[in-house]
Short mmCIF file of C-alpha atoms and ligand atoms in Angstrom, two decimals:
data_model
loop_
_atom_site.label_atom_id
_atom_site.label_comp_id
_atom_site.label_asym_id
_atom_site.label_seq_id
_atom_site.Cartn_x
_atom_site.Cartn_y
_atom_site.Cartn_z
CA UNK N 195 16.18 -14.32 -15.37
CA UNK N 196 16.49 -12.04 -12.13
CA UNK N 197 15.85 -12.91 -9.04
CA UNK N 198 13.16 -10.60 -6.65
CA UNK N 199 12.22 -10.57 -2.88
CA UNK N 200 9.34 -9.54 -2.57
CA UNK N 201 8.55 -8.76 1.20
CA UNK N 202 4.46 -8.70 2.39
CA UNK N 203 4.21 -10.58 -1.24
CA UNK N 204 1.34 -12.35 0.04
CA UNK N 205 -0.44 -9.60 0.83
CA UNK N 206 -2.77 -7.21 -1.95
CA UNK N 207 -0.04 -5.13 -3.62
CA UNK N 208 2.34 -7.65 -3.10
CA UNK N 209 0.42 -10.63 -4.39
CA UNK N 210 -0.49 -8.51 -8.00
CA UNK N 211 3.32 -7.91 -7.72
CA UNK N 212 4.46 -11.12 -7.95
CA UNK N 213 1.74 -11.89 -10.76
CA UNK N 214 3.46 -9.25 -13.20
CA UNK N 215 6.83 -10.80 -12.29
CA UNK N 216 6.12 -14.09 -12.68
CA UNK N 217 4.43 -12.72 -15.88
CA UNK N 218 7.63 -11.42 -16.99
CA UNK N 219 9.76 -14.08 -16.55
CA UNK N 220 11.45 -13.28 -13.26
CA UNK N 221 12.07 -15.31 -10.47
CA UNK N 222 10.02 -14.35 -7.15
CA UNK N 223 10.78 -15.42 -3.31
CA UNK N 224 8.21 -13.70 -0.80
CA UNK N 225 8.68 -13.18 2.97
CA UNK N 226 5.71 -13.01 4.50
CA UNK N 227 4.49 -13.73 7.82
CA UNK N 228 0.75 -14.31 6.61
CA UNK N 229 -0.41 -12.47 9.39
CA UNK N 230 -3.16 -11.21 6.94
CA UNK N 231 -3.77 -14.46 5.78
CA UNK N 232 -3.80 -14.43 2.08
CA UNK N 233 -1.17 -17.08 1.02
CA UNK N 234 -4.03 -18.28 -1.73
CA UNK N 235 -3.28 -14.90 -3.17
CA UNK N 236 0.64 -15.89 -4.64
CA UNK N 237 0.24 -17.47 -7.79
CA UNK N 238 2.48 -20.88 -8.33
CA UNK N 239 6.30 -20.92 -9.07
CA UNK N 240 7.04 -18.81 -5.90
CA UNK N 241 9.99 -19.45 -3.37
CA UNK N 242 7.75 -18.84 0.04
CA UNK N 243 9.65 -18.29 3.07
CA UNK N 244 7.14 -17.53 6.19
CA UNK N 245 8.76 -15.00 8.42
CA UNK N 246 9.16 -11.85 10.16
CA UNK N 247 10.67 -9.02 8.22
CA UNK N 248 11.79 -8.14 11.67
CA UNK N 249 13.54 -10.90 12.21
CA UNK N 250 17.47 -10.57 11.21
CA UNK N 251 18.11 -14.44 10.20
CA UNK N 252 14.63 -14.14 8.52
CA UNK N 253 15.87 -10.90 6.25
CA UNK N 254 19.40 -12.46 5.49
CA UNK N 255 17.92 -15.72 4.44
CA UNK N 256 15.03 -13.88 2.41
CA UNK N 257 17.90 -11.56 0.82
CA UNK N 258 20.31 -14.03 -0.40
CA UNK N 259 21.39 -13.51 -4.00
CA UNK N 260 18.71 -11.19 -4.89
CA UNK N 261 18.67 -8.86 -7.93
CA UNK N 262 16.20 -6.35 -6.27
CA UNK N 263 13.43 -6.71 -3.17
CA UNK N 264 10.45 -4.91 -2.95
CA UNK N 265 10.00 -3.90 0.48
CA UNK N 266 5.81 -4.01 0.62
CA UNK N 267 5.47 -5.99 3.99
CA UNK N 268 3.72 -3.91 6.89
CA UNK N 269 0.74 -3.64 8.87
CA UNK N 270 -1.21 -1.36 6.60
CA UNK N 271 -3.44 0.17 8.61
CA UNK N 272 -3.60 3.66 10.30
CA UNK N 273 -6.06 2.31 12.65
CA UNK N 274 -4.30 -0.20 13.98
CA UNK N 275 -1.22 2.05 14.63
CA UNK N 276 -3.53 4.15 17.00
CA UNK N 277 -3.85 1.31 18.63
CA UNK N 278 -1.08 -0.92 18.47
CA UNK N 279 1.76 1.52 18.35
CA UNK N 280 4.82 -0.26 19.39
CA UNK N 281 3.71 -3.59 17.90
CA UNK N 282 2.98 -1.74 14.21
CA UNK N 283 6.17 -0.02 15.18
CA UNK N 284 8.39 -3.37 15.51
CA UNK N 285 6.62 -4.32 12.08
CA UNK N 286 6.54 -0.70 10.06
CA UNK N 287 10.09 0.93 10.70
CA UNK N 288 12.56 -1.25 12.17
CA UNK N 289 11.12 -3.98 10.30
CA UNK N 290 11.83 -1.88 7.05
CA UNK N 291 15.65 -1.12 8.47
CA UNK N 292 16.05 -4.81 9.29
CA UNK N 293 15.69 -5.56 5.31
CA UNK N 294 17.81 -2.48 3.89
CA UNK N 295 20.92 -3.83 6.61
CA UNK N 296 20.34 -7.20 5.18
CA UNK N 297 20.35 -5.81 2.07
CA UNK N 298 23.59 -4.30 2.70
CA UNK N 299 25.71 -7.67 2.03
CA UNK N 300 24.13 -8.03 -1.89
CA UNK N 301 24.17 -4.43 -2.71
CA UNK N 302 21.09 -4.69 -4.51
CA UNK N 303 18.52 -2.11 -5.27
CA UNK N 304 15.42 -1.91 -3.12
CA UNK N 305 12.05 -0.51 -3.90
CA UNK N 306 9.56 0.42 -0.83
CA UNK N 307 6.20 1.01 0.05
CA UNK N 308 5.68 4.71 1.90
CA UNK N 309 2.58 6.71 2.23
CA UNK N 310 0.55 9.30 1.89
CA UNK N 311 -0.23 9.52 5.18
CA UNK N 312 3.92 11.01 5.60
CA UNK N 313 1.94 14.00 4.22
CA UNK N 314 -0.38 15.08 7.29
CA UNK N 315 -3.21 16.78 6.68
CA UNK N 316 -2.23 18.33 2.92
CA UNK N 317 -2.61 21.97 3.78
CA UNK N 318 -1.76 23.08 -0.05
CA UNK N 319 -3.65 20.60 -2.46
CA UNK N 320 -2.58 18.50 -5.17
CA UNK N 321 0.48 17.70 -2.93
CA UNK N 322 4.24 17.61 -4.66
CA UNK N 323 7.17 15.44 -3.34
CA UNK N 324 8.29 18.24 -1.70
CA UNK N 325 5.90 19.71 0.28
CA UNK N 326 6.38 19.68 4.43
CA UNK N 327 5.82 15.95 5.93
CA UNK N 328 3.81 16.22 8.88
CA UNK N 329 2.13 12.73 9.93
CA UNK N 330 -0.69 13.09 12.03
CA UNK N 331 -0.62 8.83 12.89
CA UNK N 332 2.09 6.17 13.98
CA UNK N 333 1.48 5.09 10.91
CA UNK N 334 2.98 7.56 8.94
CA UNK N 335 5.56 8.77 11.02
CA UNK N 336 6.83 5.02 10.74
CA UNK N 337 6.64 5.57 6.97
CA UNK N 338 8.66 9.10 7.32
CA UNK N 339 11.22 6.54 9.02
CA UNK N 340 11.40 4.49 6.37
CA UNK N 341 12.58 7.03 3.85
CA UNK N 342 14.96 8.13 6.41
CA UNK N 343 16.34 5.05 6.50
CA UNK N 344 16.68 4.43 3.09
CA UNK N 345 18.61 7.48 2.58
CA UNK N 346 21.00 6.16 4.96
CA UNK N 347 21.08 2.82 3.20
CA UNK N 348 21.79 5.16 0.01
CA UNK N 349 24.10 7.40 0.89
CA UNK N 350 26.08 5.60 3.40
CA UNK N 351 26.09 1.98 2.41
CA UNK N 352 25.30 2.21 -1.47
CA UNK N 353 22.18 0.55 -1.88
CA UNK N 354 20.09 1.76 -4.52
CA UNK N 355 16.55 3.19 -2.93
CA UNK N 356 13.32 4.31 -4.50
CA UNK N 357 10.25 4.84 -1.91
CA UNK N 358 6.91 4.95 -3.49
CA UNK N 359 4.24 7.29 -1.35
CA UNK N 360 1.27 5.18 -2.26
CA UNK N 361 -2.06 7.00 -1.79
CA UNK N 362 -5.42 4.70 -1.13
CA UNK N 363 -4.54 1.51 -3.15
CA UNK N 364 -7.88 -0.17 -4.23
CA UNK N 365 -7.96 -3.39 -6.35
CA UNK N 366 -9.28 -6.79 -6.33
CA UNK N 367 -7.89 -8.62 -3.73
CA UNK N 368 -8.27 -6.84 -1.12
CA UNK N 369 -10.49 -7.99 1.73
CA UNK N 370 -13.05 -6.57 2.93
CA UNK N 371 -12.74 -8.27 6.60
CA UNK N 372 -11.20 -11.27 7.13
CA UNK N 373 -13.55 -14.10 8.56
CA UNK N 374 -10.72 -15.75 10.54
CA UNK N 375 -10.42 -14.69 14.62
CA UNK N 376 -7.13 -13.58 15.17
CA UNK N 377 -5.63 -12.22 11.79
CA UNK N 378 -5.17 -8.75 10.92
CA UNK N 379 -7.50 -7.34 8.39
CA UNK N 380 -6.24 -4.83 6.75
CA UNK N 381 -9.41 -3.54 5.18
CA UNK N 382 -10.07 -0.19 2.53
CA UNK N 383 -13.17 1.42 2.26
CA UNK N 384 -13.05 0.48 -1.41
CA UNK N 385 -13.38 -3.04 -0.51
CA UNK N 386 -15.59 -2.65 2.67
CA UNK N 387 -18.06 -0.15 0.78
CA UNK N 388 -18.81 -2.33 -2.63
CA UNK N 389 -18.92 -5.30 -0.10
CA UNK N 390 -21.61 -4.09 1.91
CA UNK N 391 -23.30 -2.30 -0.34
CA UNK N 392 -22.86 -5.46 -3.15
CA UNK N 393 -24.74 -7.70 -0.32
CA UNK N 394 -27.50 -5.13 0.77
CA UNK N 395 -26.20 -4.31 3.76
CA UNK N 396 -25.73 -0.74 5.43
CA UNK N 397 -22.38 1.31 5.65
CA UNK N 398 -21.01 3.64 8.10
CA UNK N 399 -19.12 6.56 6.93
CA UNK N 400 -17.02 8.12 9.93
CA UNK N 401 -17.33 11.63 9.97
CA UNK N 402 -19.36 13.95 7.58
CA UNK N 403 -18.22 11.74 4.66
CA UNK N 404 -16.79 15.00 3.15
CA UNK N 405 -13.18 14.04 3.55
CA UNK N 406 -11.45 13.26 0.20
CA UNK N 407 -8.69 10.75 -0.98
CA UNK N 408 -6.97 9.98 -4.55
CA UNK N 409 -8.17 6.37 -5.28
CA UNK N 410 -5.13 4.74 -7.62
CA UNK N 411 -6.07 1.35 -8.55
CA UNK N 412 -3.82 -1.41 -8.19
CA UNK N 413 -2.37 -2.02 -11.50
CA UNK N 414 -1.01 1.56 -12.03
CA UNK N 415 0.68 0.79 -8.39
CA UNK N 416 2.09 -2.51 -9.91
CA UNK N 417 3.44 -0.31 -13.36
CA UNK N 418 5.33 2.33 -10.89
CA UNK N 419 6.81 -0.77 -8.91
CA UNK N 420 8.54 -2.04 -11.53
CA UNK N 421 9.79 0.76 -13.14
CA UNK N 422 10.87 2.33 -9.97
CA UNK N 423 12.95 -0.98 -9.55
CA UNK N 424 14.70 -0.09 -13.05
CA UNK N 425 16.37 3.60 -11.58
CA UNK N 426 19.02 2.28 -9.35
CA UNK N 427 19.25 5.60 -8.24
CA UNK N 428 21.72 7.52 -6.38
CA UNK N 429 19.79 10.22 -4.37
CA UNK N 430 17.37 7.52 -2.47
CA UNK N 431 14.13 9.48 -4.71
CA UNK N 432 10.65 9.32 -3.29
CA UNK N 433 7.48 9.67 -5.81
CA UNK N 434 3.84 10.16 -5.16
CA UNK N 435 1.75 7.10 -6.35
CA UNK N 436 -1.79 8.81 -7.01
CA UNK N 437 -4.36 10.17 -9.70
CA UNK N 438 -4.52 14.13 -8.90
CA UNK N 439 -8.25 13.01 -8.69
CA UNK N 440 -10.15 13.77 -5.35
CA UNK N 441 -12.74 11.86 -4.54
CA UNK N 442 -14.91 12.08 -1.20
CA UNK N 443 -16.05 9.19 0.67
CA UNK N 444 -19.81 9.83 0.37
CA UNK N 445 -19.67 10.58 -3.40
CA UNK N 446 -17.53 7.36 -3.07
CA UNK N 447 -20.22 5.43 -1.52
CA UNK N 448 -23.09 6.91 -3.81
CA UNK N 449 -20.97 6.14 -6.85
CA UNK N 450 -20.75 2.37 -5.79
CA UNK N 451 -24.33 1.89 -4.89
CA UNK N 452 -24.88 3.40 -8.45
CA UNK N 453 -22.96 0.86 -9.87
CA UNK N 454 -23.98 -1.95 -8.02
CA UNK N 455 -27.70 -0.90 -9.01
CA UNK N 456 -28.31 -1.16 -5.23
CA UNK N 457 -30.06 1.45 -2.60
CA UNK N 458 -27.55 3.63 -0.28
CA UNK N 459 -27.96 2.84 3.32
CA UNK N 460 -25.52 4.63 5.11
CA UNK N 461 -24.75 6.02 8.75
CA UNK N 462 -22.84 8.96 10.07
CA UNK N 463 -20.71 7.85 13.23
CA UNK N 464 -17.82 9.75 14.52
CA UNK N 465 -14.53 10.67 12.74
CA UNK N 466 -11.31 8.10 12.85
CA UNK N 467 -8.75 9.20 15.43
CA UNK N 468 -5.56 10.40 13.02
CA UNK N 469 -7.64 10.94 10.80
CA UNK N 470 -6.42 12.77 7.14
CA UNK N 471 -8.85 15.46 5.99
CA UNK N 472 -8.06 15.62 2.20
CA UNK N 473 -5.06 13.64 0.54
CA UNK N 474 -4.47 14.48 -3.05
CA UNK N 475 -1.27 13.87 -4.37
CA UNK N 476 0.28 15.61 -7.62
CA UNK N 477 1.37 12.90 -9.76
CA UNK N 478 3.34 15.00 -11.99
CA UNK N 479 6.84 13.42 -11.15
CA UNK N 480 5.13 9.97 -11.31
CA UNK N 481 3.94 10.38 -14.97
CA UNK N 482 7.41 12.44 -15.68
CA UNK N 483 9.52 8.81 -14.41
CA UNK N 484 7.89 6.17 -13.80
CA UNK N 485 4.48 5.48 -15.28
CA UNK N 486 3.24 8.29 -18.32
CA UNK N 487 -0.08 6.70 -19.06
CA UNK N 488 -3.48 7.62 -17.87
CA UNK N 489 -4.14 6.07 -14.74
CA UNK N 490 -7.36 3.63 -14.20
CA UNK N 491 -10.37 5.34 -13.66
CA UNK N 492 -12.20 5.40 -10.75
CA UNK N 493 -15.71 4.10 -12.33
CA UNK N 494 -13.97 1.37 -14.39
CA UNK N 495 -11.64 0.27 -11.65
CA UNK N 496 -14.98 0.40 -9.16
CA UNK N 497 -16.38 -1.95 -11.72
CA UNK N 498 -14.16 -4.38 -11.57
CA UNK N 499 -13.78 -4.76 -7.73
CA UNK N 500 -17.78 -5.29 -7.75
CA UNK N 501 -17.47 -8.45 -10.85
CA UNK N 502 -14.04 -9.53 -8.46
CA UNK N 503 -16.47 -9.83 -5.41
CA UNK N 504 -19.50 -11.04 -6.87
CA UNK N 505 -17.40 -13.76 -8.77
CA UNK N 506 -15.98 -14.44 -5.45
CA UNK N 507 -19.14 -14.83 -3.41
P1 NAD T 617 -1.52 -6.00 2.96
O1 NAD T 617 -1.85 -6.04 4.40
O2 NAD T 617 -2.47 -6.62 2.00
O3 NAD T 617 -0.09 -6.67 2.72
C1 NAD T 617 0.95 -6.57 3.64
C2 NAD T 617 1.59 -7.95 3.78
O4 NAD T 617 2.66 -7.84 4.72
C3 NAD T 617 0.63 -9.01 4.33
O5 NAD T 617 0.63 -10.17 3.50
C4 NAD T 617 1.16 -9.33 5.73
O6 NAD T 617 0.96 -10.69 6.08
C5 NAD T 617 2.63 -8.97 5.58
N1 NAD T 617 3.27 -8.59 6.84
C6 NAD T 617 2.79 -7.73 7.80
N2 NAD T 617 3.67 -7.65 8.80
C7 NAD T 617 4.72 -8.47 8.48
C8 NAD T 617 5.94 -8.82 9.14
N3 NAD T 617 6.27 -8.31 10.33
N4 NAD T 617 6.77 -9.70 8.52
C9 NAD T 617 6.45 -10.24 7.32
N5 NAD T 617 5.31 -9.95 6.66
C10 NAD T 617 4.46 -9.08 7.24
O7 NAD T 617 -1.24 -4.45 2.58
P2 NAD T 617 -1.11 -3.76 1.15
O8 NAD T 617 -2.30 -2.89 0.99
O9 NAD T 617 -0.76 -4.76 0.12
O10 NAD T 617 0.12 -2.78 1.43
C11 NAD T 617 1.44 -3.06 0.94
C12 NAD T 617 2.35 -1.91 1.34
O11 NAD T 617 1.89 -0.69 0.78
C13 NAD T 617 2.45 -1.65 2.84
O12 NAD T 617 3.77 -1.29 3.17
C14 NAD T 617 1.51 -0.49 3.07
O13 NAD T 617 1.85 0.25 4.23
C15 NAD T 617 1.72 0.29 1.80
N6 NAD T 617 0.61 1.16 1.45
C16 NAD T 617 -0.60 0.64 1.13
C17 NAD T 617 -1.65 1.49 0.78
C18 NAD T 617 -3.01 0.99 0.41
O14 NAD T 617 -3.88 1.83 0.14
N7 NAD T 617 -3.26 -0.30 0.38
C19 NAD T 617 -1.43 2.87 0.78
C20 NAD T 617 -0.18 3.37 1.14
C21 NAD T 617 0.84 2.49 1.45
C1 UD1 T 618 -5.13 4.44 3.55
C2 UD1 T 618 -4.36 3.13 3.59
C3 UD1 T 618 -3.03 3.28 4.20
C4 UD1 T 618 -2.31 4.34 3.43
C5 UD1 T 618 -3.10 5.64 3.44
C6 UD1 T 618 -2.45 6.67 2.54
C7 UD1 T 618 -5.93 1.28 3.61
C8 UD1 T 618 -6.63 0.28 4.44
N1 UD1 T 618 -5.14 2.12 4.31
O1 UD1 T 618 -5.53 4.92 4.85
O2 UD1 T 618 -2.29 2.07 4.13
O3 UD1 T 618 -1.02 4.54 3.90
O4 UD1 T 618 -4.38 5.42 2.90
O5 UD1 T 618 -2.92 7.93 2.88
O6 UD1 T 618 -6.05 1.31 2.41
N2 UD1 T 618 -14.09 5.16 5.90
C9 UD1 T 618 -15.44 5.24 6.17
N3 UD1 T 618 -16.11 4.07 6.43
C10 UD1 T 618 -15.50 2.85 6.43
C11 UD1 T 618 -14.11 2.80 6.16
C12 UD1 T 618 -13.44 3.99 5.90
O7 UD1 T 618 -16.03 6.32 6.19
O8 UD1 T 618 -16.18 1.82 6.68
C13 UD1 T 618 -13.38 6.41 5.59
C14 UD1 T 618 -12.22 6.66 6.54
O9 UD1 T 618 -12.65 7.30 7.70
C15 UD1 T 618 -11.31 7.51 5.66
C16 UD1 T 618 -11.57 6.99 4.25
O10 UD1 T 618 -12.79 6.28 4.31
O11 UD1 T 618 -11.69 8.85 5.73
C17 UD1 T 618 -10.47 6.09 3.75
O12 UD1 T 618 -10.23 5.10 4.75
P1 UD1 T 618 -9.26 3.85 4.52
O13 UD1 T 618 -9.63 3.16 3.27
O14 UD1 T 618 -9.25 3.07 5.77
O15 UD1 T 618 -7.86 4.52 4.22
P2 UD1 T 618 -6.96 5.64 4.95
O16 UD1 T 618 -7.27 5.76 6.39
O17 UD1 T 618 -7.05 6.85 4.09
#
């Protein structure tokens, strides 16, 4: 039975994570410092340690005797990176670093959330693994620091590294808002649209709502995860997580009020700051490595974020 770390584990990636681990068989500590708020989402059996990922005595304690560790913890949000840039900073890159040194005294493999968003504004579309990274947010340029680093923990200190460029990650799970003053919420349109639009209420689309993104649902995130963890590669790989499906926000929004049988009552208000035009990744060296079966599809995965919410309410 192998023992995981799985860092942000109480978050929405993380948490379906730990599910398929626990699933499996394998053991499962988290580090989390719940600043989301979702320790309800870890499923019994877990070894919980609350913490900062920043935190040196935190990442030595949360790495002891590990078999693998599945960096997922950050603050997940572009938005919040325009606005908080050193504090996302402190959480998104040296965090990340602070877990491959600690990682350093076990030698054992790691597996960690990138982005998309390393990508810029895709300027040739589907997007391969090796086209120009040009980050147009914090975010992502803390994420093209990441898979810096890990080629340094590769290459110079011999710890296996894999770094997955997840594109918009939808899924039950994750929250719309969080109720709670004072916690991040780390909140998809996915989740915010077939909220809204599930309870009646309007929806504002920033910008023309023409902008496009390649929706992967959580599950197919979860199958590249753990497969990614079985390479132990040499060369510190990164791989697009993604569809090769485009799909723009307002055909987003018009697809969920179809499905939720509701009316569409949307607004137009102004476009995000560091904000990604269209983001559509090639998934070719994902299906040729890691994960070879058809990914979820959008209408089906849709469908089961509104039953997850409306079982929820
Ligand atoms: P999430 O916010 O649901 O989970 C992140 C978890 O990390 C939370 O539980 C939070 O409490 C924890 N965390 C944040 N800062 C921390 C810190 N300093 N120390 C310890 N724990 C901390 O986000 P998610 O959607 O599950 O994202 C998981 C990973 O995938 C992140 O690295 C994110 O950047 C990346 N990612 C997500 C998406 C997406 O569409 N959701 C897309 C690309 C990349
Ligand atoms: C998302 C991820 C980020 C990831 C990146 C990969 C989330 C919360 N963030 O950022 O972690 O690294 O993809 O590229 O999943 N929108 C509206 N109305 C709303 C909310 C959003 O119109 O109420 C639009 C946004 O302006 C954007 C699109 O929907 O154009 C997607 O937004 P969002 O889900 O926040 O994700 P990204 O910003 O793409």
């Amino acid at each position: 039975m192998a023992l995981y770390l799985v860092t942000g584990g109480a978050g929405f990636i993380g948490s379906h994570l730990c599910d398929a681990l626990i699933a499996r068989g394998d053991r499962v500590r988290v580090l989390d410092d719940l600043s989301t708020d979702h320790l309800s989402n870890l499923p019994p059996g877990i070894d919980f340690l609350k913490g900062d990922i920043a935190d040196p005595e935190a990442a030595a304690k949360a790495t002891q005797d590990v078999d693998g560790c599945f960096h997922l913890a950050a603050i997940a949000s572009v938005e919040r990176g325009v606005n908080d840039w050193t504090g996302t900073h402190k959480a998104n890159l040296t965090g990340a670093i602070t877990i491959f040194d600690a990682l350093r005294r076990t030698g054992a493999p790691v597996v960690y959330a990138s982005s998309a968003a390393v990508y810029g504004d895709c300027q040739t579309i589907p997007i391969d693994e090796t086209a120009d990274r040009s980050p147009l947010s914090a975010y992502g340029a803390d994420k093209l620091g990441c898979e810096l680093h890990a080629r340094v923990a590769s290459h110079v200190h011999g710890i296996p590294a894999v770094g997955l460029r997840f594109f918009n990650v939808y899924g039950p799970r994750q929250d719309p808002k969080s109720p709670y003053s004072g916690v991040i919420s780390i909140s998809g349109v996915i989740s915010i649209f077939c909220q809204r639009i599930g309870d009646g209420a309007p929806i504002a689309i920033f910008g023309d709502g023409g902008q496009t993104r390649d929706f992967v649902h959580v599950s197919d995130v979860v199958k590249a995860l753990l497969a990614a963890m079985a390479l132990k590669p040499t060369d510190a790989p990164v791989f697009n997580v993604c569809t090769g499906q485009a799909t723009s926000v307002l055909d987003l929004a018009h697809l969920i009020a179809d499905l939720a049988g509701k009316p569409l009552n949307h607004s137009f208000q102004p476009p995000r700051a560091g904000e990604i035009r269209h983001s559509l990744g090639n998934p070719a060296r994902l299906r040729a490595t890691l994960h070879a079966a058809d990914p979820v599809q959008l209408r089906t995965g849709l469908a089961g974020v509104l039953a997850w919410m409306a079982a929820s309410r």
